[in-house]
PDB file of C-alpha atoms in Angstrom:
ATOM      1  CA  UNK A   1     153.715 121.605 125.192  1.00 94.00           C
ATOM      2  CA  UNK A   2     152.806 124.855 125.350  1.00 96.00           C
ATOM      3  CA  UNK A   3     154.241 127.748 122.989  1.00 96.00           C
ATOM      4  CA  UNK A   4     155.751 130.656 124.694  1.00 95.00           C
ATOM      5  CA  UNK A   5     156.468 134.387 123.796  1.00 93.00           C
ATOM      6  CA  UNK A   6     158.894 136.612 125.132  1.00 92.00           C
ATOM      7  CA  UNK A   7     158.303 140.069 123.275  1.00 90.00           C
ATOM      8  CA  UNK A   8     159.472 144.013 124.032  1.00 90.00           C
ATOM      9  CA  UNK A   9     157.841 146.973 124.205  1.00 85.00           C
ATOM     10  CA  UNK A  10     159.155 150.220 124.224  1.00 88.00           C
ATOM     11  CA  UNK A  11     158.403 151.795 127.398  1.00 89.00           C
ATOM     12  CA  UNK A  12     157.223 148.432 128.841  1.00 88.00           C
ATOM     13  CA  UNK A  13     160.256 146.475 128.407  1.00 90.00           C
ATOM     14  CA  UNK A  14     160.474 142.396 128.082  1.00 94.00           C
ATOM     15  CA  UNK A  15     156.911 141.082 127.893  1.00 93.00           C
ATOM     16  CA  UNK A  16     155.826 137.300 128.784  1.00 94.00           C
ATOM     17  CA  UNK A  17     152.624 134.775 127.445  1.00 93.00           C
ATOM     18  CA  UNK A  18     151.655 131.403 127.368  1.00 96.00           C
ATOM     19  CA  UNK A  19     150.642 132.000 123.629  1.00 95.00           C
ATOM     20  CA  UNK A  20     149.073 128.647 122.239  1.00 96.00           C
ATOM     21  CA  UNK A  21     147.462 128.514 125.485  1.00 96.00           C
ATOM     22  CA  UNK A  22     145.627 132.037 124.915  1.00 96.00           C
ATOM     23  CA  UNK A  23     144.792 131.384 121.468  1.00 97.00           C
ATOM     24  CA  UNK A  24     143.909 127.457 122.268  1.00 98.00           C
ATOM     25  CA  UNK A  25     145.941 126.087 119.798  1.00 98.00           C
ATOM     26  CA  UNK A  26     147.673 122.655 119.676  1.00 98.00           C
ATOM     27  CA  UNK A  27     149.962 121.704 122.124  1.00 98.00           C
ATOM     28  CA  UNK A  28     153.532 121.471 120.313  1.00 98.00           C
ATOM     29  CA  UNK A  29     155.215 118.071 119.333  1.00 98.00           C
ATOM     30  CA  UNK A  30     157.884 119.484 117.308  1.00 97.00           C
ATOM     31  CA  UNK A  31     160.366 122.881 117.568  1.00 97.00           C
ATOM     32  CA  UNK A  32     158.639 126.075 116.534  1.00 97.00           C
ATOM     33  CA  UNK A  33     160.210 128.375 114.268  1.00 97.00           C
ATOM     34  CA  UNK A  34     159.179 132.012 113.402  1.00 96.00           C
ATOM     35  CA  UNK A  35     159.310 134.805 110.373  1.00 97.00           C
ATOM     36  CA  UNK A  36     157.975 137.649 109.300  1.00 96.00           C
ATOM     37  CA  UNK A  37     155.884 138.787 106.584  1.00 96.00           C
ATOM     38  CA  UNK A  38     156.839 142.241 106.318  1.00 95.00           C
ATOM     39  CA  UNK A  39     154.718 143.288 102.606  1.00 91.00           C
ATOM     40  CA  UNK A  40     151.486 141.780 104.573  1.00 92.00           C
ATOM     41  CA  UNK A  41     152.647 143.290 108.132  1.00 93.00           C
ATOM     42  CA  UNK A  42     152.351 139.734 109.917  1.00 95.00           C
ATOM     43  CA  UNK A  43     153.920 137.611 112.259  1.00 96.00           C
ATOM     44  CA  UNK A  44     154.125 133.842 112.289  1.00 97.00           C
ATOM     45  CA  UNK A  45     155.115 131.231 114.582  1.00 98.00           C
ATOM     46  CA  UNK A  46     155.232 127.625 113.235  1.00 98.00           C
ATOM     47  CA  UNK A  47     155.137 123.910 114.295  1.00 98.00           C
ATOM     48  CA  UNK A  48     153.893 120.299 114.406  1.00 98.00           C
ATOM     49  CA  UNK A  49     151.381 118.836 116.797  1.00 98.00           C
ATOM     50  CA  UNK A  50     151.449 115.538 117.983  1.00 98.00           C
ATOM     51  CA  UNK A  51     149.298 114.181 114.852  1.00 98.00           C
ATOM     52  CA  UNK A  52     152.144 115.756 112.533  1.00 98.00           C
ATOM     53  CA  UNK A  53     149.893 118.815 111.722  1.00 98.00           C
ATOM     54  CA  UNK A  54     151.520 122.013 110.787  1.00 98.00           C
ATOM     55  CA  UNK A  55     149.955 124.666 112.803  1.00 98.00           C
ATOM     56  CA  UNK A  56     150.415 128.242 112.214  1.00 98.00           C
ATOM     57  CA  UNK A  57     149.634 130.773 114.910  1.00 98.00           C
ATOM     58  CA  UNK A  58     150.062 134.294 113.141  1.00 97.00           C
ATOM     59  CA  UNK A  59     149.468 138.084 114.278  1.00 97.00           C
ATOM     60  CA  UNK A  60     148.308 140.611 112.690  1.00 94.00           C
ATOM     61  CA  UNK A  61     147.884 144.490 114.022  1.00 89.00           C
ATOM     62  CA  UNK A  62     144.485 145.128 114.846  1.00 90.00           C
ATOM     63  CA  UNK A  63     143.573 141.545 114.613  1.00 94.00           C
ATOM     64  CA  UNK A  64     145.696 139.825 116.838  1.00 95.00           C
ATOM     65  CA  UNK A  65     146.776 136.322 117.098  1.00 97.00           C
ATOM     66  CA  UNK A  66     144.843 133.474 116.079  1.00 97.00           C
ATOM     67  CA  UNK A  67     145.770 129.522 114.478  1.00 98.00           C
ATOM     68  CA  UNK A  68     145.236 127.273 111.742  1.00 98.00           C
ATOM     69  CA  UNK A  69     146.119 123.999 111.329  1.00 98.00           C
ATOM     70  CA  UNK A  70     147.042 124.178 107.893  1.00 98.00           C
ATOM     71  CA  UNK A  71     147.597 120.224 106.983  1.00 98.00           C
ATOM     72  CA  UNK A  72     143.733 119.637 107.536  1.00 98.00           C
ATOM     73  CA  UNK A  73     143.392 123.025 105.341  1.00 98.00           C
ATOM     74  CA  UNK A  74     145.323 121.964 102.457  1.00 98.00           C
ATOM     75  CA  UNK A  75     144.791 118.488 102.618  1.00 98.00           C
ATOM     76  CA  UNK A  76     148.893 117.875 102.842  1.00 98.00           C
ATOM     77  CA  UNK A  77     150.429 115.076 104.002  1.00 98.00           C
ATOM     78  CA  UNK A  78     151.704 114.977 108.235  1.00 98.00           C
ATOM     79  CA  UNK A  79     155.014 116.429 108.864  1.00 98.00           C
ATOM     80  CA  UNK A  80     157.838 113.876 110.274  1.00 98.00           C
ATOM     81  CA  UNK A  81     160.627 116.787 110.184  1.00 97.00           C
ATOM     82  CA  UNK A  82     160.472 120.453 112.238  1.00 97.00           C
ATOM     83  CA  UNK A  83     158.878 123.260 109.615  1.00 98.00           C
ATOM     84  CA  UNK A  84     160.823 125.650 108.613  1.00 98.00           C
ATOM     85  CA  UNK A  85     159.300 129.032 107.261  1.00 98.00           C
ATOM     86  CA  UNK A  86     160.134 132.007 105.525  1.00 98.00           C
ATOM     87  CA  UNK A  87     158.139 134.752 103.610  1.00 97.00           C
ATOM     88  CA  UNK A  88     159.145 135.837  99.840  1.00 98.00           C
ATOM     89  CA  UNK A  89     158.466 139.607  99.535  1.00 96.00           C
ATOM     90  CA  UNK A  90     159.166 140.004  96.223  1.00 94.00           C
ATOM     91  CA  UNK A  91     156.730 136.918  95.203  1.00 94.00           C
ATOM     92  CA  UNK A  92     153.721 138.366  97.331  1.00 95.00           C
ATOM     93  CA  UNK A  93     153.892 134.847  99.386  1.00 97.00           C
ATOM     94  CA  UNK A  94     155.014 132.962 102.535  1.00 97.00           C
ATOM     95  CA  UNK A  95     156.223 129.366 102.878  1.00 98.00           C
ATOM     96  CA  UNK A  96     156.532 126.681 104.990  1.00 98.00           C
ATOM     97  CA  UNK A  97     158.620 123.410 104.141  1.00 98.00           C
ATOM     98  CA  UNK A  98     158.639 120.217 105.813  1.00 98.00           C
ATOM     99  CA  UNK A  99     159.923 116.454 105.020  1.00 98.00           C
ATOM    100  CA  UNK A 100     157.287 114.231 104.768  1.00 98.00           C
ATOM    101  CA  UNK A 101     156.733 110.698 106.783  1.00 96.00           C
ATOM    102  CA  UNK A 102     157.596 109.142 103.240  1.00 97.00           C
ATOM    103  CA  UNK A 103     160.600 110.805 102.934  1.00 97.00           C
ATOM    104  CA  UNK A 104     159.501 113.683 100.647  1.00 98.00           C
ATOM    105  CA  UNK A 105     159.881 117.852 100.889  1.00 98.00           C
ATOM    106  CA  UNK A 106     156.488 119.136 100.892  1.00 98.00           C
ATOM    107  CA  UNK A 107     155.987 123.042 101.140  1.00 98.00           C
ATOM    108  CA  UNK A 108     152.726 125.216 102.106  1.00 98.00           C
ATOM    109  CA  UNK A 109     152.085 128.544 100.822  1.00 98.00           C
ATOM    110  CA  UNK A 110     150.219 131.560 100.559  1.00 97.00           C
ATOM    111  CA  UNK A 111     149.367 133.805  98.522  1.00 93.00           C
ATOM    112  CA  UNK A 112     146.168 136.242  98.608  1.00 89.00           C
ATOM    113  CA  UNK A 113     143.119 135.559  96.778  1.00 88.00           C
ATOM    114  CA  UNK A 114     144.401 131.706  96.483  1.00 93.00           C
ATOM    115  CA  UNK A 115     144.769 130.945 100.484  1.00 95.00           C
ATOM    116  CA  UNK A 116     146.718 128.048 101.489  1.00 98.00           C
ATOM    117  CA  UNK A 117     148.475 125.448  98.809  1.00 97.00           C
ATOM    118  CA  UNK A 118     150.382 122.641  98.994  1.00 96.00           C
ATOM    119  CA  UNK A 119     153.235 120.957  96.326  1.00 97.00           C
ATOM    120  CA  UNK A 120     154.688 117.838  96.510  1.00 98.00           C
ATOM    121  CA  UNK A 121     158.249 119.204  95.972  1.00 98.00           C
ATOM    122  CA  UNK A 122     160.352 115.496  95.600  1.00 97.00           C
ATOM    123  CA  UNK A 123     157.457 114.348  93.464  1.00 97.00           C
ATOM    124  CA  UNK A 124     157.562 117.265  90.989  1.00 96.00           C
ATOM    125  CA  UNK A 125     162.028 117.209  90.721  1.00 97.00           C
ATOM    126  CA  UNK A 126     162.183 113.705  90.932  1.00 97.00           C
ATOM    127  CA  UNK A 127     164.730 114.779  94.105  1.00 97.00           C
ATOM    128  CA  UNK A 128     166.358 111.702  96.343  1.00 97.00           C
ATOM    129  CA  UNK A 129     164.417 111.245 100.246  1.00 97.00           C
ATOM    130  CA  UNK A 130     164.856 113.734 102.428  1.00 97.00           C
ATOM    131  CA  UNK A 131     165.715 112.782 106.568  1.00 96.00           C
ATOM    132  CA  UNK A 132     166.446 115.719 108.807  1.00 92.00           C
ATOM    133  CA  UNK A 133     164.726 118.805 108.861  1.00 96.00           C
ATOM    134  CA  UNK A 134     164.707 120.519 105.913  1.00 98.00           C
ATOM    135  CA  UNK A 135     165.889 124.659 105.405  1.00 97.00           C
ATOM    136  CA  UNK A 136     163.993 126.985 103.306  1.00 98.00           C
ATOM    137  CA  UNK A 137     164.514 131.069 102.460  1.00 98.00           C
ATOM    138  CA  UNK A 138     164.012 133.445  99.258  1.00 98.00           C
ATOM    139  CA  UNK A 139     166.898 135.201  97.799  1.00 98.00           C
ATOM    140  CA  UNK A 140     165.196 138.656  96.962  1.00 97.00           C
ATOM    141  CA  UNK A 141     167.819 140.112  95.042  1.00 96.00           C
ATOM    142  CA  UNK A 142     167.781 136.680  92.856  1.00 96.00           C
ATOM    143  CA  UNK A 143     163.909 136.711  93.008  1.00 97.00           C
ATOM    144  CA  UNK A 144     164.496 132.913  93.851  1.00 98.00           C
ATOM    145  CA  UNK A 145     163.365 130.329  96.813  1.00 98.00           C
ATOM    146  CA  UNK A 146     165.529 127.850  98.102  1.00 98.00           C
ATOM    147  CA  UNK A 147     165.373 124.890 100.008  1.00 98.00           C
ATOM    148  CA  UNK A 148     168.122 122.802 101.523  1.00 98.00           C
ATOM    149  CA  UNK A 149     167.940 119.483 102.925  1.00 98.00           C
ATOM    150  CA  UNK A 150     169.518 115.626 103.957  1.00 98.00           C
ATOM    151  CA  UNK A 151     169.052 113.059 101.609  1.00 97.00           C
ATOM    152  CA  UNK A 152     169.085 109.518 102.935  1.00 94.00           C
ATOM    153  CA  UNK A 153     172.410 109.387 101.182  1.00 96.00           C
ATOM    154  CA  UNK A 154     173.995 112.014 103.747  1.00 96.00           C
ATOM    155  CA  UNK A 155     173.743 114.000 100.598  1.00 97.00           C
ATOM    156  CA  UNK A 156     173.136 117.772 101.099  1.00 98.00           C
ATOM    157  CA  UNK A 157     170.800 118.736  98.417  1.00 98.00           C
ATOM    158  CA  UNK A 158     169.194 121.801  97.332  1.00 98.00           C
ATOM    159  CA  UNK A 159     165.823 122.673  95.627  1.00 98.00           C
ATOM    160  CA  UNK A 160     164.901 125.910  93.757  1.00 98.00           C
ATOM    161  CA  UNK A 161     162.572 128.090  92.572  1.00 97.00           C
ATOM    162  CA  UNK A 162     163.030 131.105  89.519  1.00 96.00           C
ATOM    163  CA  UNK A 163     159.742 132.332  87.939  1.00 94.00           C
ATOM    164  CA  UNK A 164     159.043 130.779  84.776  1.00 94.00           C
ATOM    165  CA  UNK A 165     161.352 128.107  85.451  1.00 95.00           C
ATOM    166  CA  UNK A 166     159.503 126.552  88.148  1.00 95.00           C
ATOM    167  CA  UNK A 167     161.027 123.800  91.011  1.00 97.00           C
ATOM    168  CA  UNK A 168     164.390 121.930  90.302  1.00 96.00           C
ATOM    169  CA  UNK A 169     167.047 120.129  92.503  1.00 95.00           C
ATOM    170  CA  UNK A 170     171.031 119.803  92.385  1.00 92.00           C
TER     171      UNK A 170
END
């Protein structure tokens, strides 16, 4: 399952590549998402592969695009949801969240000098299962991160993020 770009140019117009393909990266078992990293000029596509890996296929000018399977890089548990990612400007990181095959919210992030992370996000609010696919963004303005996802309970829950709070559910 290959990943696909459609991209414009000005002057060239609508633009077409087999993108995982190019880069050799993981065929795709899950829906990708994408976001942008605007403070670190980036782009980034997201998704699972067939082992529940979260693979990242990112671009950046002058470099171009390359992968990483970030899972086997931060030693995080496989994905049984769709990713969902989102970058937080104000924080100086990006983010990827996922629901875990036991049920849990698990995010990635970045954040220079300190490379890829991983928290266990249920473990550390003591928040009900997750099912679904969870939903994460930052509120700049709030200087905040939010996730919002299913619980088992058809419950929708949501988990935050305010420096020198730290992580918490309602």
């Amino acid at each position: 399952n290959v990943i696909h770009e459609l991209y414009w140019r000005a002057g060239v117009n609508w633009q077409h590549t087999a993108l995982s393909k190019v880069i050799n990266a993981p065929p795709a078992a899950s829906d990708p998402i994408g976001y942008v990293w605007e403070n670190n000029n980036t782009e980034h596509i997201v998704y699972c592969d067939a082992r529940g890996h979260i693979i990242e296929m990112y671009f950046k000018h002058g470099v171009g695009w390359n992968f990483a399977d970030l899972t086997t890089a931060t030693s995080a548990p496989p994905a049984a949801s769709n990713p969902a990612g989102y970058s937080f400007e104000s924080n100086g990181t990006e983010h990827i969240v996922y629901r875990g095959q036991d049920g849990g919210i698990y995010e990635l992030y970045f954040r220079h000098q300190k490379g890829w992370n991983f928290s266990a996000l249920s473990k550390a609010t003591n928040a009900p299962p997750a099912v679904g696919n969870p939903f994460g963004y930052a509120w700049e303005n709030n200087l905040s991160e939010h996730i919002i996802y299913r619980g088992a309970d058809n419950q929708i829950y949501e988990m935050y993020w305010k420096p020198g709070v730290g992580w918490n559910y309602s």
